[in-house]
Amino acid sequence: MKKHSKIYVAGHQGMVGSAIIRELQRQGYTNIITRTHKELDLLRQAQVEDFFTEEKPEYVFLAAAKVGGIAANQEALADFMYCNLTLEMNVICSAWKNGCRKLEFLGSSCIYPRMAPQPIKESSLLSGELEQTNEAYALAKISGLKYCEYLNRQYGTDYISVMPTNLYGPNDNYHPTHSHVLPALIRRFHEAKEEGAPYVVCWGDGSPLREFLYVDDLAELCVFLMNHYSGNETVNAGTGEEISIRELTELVAKVVGYQGGIRWDVSKPNGTPRKLLDISRTQQMGWKYKTPLEEGIRLSYKDFLENPVRAER
């Protein structure tokens, strides 16, 4: 990409999209296009086609998605599949029809089988059953990355796919039941501290192992890959380090300053037992994440405190 290239970031108001905007601006890119949901509904094919026909973006970061934690995924299986499939296909197809030079599709590590060998290599895709609690979302994301691959093979496009591990950071969703685990814990422990609650109840038994990547680190990688990577092979984005959910809750409690107890509700699902990505591909490219987990949680808690509107979502 050149500094004046016309770049469209889909989903710029979300956590990932806003981080990509920050990174592009930090690197001096000056021709960035965005549209709010009111201005452009990505679920409406005609609107998306009109937008691409009019604007003709040269590069597209597809970060728009309907996302949520275990509870949200279980409650709205059909919505998660329909919304993600529809917006992906609308954007990717319109980009192809209008000569977009390069598109980067943002997926999720949930595309990999529930019991995939660890750390999970990109080649594990479609080698086993998915985690049932987020199967609908995973199937939609798999379809998006496969559509990019098929366009590359059939029409010679240069569309790439990036599969991030669990993300967190500024502009996250802190909804009490529909957020991902880390922002949900931040809100839960903050409210417990404010209320003087003697203990906090957490889902499962705390045994699952997870990997967490600060969203600004992901954004740096996304811009790097747009400039330096082409190919049909999906690229994993992670830290190569993991932590148990039990250890994570204790770390969040420490950062927030909550001093009460933690109780585990084993009637609630754990989700995938372990999910660590193999990041050898990005390591070979010379990229490495920068933000340690505790520092990232502190920055996220600061964001939570300074943005009360997000805390109410």
Short mmCIF file of C-alpha atoms in Angstrom, two decimals, residues 6-144:
data_model
loop_
_atom_site.label_atom_id
_atom_site.label_comp_id
_atom_site.label_asym_id
_atom_site.label_seq_id
_atom_site.Cartn_x
_atom_site.Cartn_y
_atom_site.Cartn_z
CA LYS A 6 -7.62 4.40 -1.00
CA ILE A 7 -8.21 2.05 1.94
CA TYR A 8 -11.61 0.92 3.21
CA VAL A 9 -11.88 -0.41 6.76
CA ALA A 10 -15.16 -2.29 7.23
CA GLY A 11 -16.21 -2.32 10.87
CA HIS A 12 -14.18 0.75 11.84
CA GLN A 13 -16.24 1.41 14.98
CA GLY A 14 -15.55 -2.02 16.44
CA MET A 15 -12.55 -3.05 18.51
CA VAL A 16 -10.50 -4.51 15.63
CA GLY A 17 -11.52 -2.00 12.98
CA SER A 18 -10.81 1.01 15.19
CA ALA A 19 -7.39 -0.43 16.05
CA ILE A 20 -6.59 -0.85 12.34
CA ILE A 21 -7.59 2.79 11.77
CA ARG A 22 -5.24 3.89 14.57
CA GLU A 23 -2.39 1.86 13.11
CA LEU A 24 -2.93 3.13 9.57
CA GLN A 25 -2.96 6.71 10.82
CA ARG A 26 0.11 6.09 12.94
CA GLN A 27 1.95 4.88 9.84
CA GLY A 28 0.88 7.91 7.81
CA TYR A 29 -1.84 6.55 5.53
CA THR A 30 -4.05 9.46 4.52
CA ASN A 31 -6.86 8.13 2.31
CA ILE A 32 -8.90 5.97 4.68
CA ILE A 33 -12.59 5.38 3.92
CA THR A 34 -15.15 4.46 6.57
CA ARG A 35 -18.93 4.21 6.78
CA THR A 36 -21.13 3.89 9.84
CA HIS A 37 -23.87 1.26 9.95
CA LYS A 38 -26.46 3.98 9.31
CA GLU A 39 -24.55 5.10 6.23
CA LEU A 40 -23.91 1.61 4.89
CA ASP A 41 -25.67 -1.57 6.02
CA LEU A 42 -23.32 -4.38 5.05
CA LEU A 43 -26.23 -6.85 5.18
CA ARG A 44 -27.84 -5.06 2.22
CA GLN A 45 -26.24 -6.30 -0.99
CA ALA A 46 -27.44 -3.40 -3.13
CA GLN A 47 -26.04 -0.83 -0.70
CA VAL A 48 -22.66 -2.58 -0.60
CA GLU A 49 -22.51 -2.86 -4.38
CA ASP A 50 -23.36 0.83 -4.78
CA PHE A 51 -20.68 1.80 -2.26
CA PHE A 52 -17.94 -0.17 -4.01
CA THR A 53 -19.03 1.04 -7.45
CA GLU A 54 -18.84 4.65 -6.27
CA GLU A 55 -15.72 4.55 -4.07
CA LYS A 56 -13.58 1.86 -5.77
CA PRO A 57 -11.31 1.21 -2.75
CA GLU A 58 -7.92 -0.25 -3.65
CA TYR A 59 -7.45 -2.08 -0.35
CA VAL A 60 -10.02 -3.50 2.06
CA PHE A 61 -9.67 -4.60 5.68
CA LEU A 62 -12.78 -6.68 6.43
CA ALA A 63 -13.04 -6.38 10.23
CA ALA A 64 -16.84 -6.06 10.42
CA ALA A 65 -18.57 -8.94 12.20
CA LYS A 66 -21.30 -9.89 14.64
CA VAL A 67 -19.35 -11.13 17.65
CA GLY A 68 -19.96 -12.26 21.23
CA GLY A 69 -19.04 -14.71 23.95
CA ILE A 70 -20.40 -18.17 24.71
CA ALA A 71 -23.78 -16.92 25.97
CA ALA A 72 -24.40 -14.68 22.97
CA ASN A 73 -23.42 -17.44 20.53
CA GLN A 74 -25.72 -19.96 22.18
CA GLU A 75 -28.69 -17.58 22.28
CA ALA A 76 -28.51 -16.43 18.67
CA LEU A 77 -27.09 -19.23 16.52
CA ALA A 78 -29.09 -18.31 13.43
CA ASP A 79 -28.33 -14.59 13.78
CA PHE A 80 -24.59 -15.19 14.10
CA MET A 81 -24.53 -17.37 11.00
CA TYR A 82 -26.76 -15.16 8.84
CA CYS A 83 -25.20 -11.81 9.72
CA ASN A 84 -21.60 -12.92 9.34
CA LEU A 85 -22.13 -14.94 6.18
CA THR A 86 -24.14 -12.19 4.53
CA LEU A 87 -21.86 -9.24 5.26
CA GLU A 88 -18.73 -11.23 4.34
CA MET A 89 -20.08 -12.33 0.99
CA ASN A 90 -21.44 -8.87 0.18
CA VAL A 91 -18.14 -7.12 0.89
CA ILE A 92 -15.79 -9.71 -0.64
CA CYS A 93 -17.86 -10.15 -3.80
CA SER A 94 -18.27 -6.40 -4.32
CA ALA A 95 -14.56 -5.88 -3.79
CA TRP A 96 -13.81 -8.46 -6.49
CA LYS A 97 -16.36 -7.03 -8.93
CA ASN A 98 -14.87 -3.55 -8.55
CA GLY A 99 -11.22 -4.45 -8.99
CA CYS A 100 -10.03 -4.17 -5.40
CA ARG A 101 -6.26 -4.75 -5.49
CA LYS A 102 -6.11 -6.58 -2.16
CA LEU A 103 -8.48 -7.62 0.61
CA GLU A 104 -7.69 -8.87 4.09
CA PHE A 105 -10.34 -10.99 5.79
CA LEU A 106 -10.34 -11.13 9.59
CA GLY A 107 -11.57 -14.41 11.01
CA SER A 108 -11.21 -16.12 14.38
CA SER A 109 -9.35 -19.02 15.92
CA CYS A 110 -12.73 -20.66 16.62
CA ILE A 111 -12.62 -21.93 13.01
CA TYR A 112 -10.36 -24.76 14.15
CA PRO A 113 -11.59 -28.12 15.47
CA ARG A 114 -12.41 -28.35 19.16
CA MET A 115 -9.78 -31.03 19.75
CA ALA A 116 -7.16 -29.88 17.25
CA PRO A 117 -3.55 -30.78 18.14
CA GLN A 118 -1.86 -27.98 20.06
CA PRO A 119 -0.51 -25.52 19.17
CA ILE A 120 -3.00 -25.28 16.32
CA LYS A 121 -1.51 -25.10 12.84
CA GLU A 122 -3.35 -23.43 9.97
CA SER A 123 -3.48 -26.86 8.30
CA SER A 124 -5.83 -28.11 11.06
CA LEU A 125 -8.77 -26.37 9.41
CA LEU A 126 -11.66 -28.76 8.65
CA SER A 127 -9.86 -31.71 10.22
CA GLY A 128 -12.39 -32.33 12.98
CA GLU A 129 -15.57 -31.23 14.78
CA LEU A 130 -15.99 -27.62 15.84
CA GLU A 131 -16.73 -26.39 19.35
CA GLN A 132 -20.53 -26.53 19.61
CA THR A 133 -20.89 -23.32 21.62
CA ASN A 134 -19.69 -21.17 18.70
CA GLU A 135 -20.22 -23.46 15.73
CA ALA A 136 -22.48 -21.05 13.81
CA TYR A 137 -19.97 -18.21 14.00
CA ALA A 138 -17.10 -20.54 13.09
CA LEU A 139 -18.90 -21.90 10.03
CA ALA A 140 -19.54 -18.38 8.80
CA LYS A 141 -15.89 -17.42 9.22
CA ILE A 142 -14.72 -20.60 7.48
CA SER A 143 -16.97 -19.72 4.56
CA GLY A 144 -15.45 -16.24 4.35
#
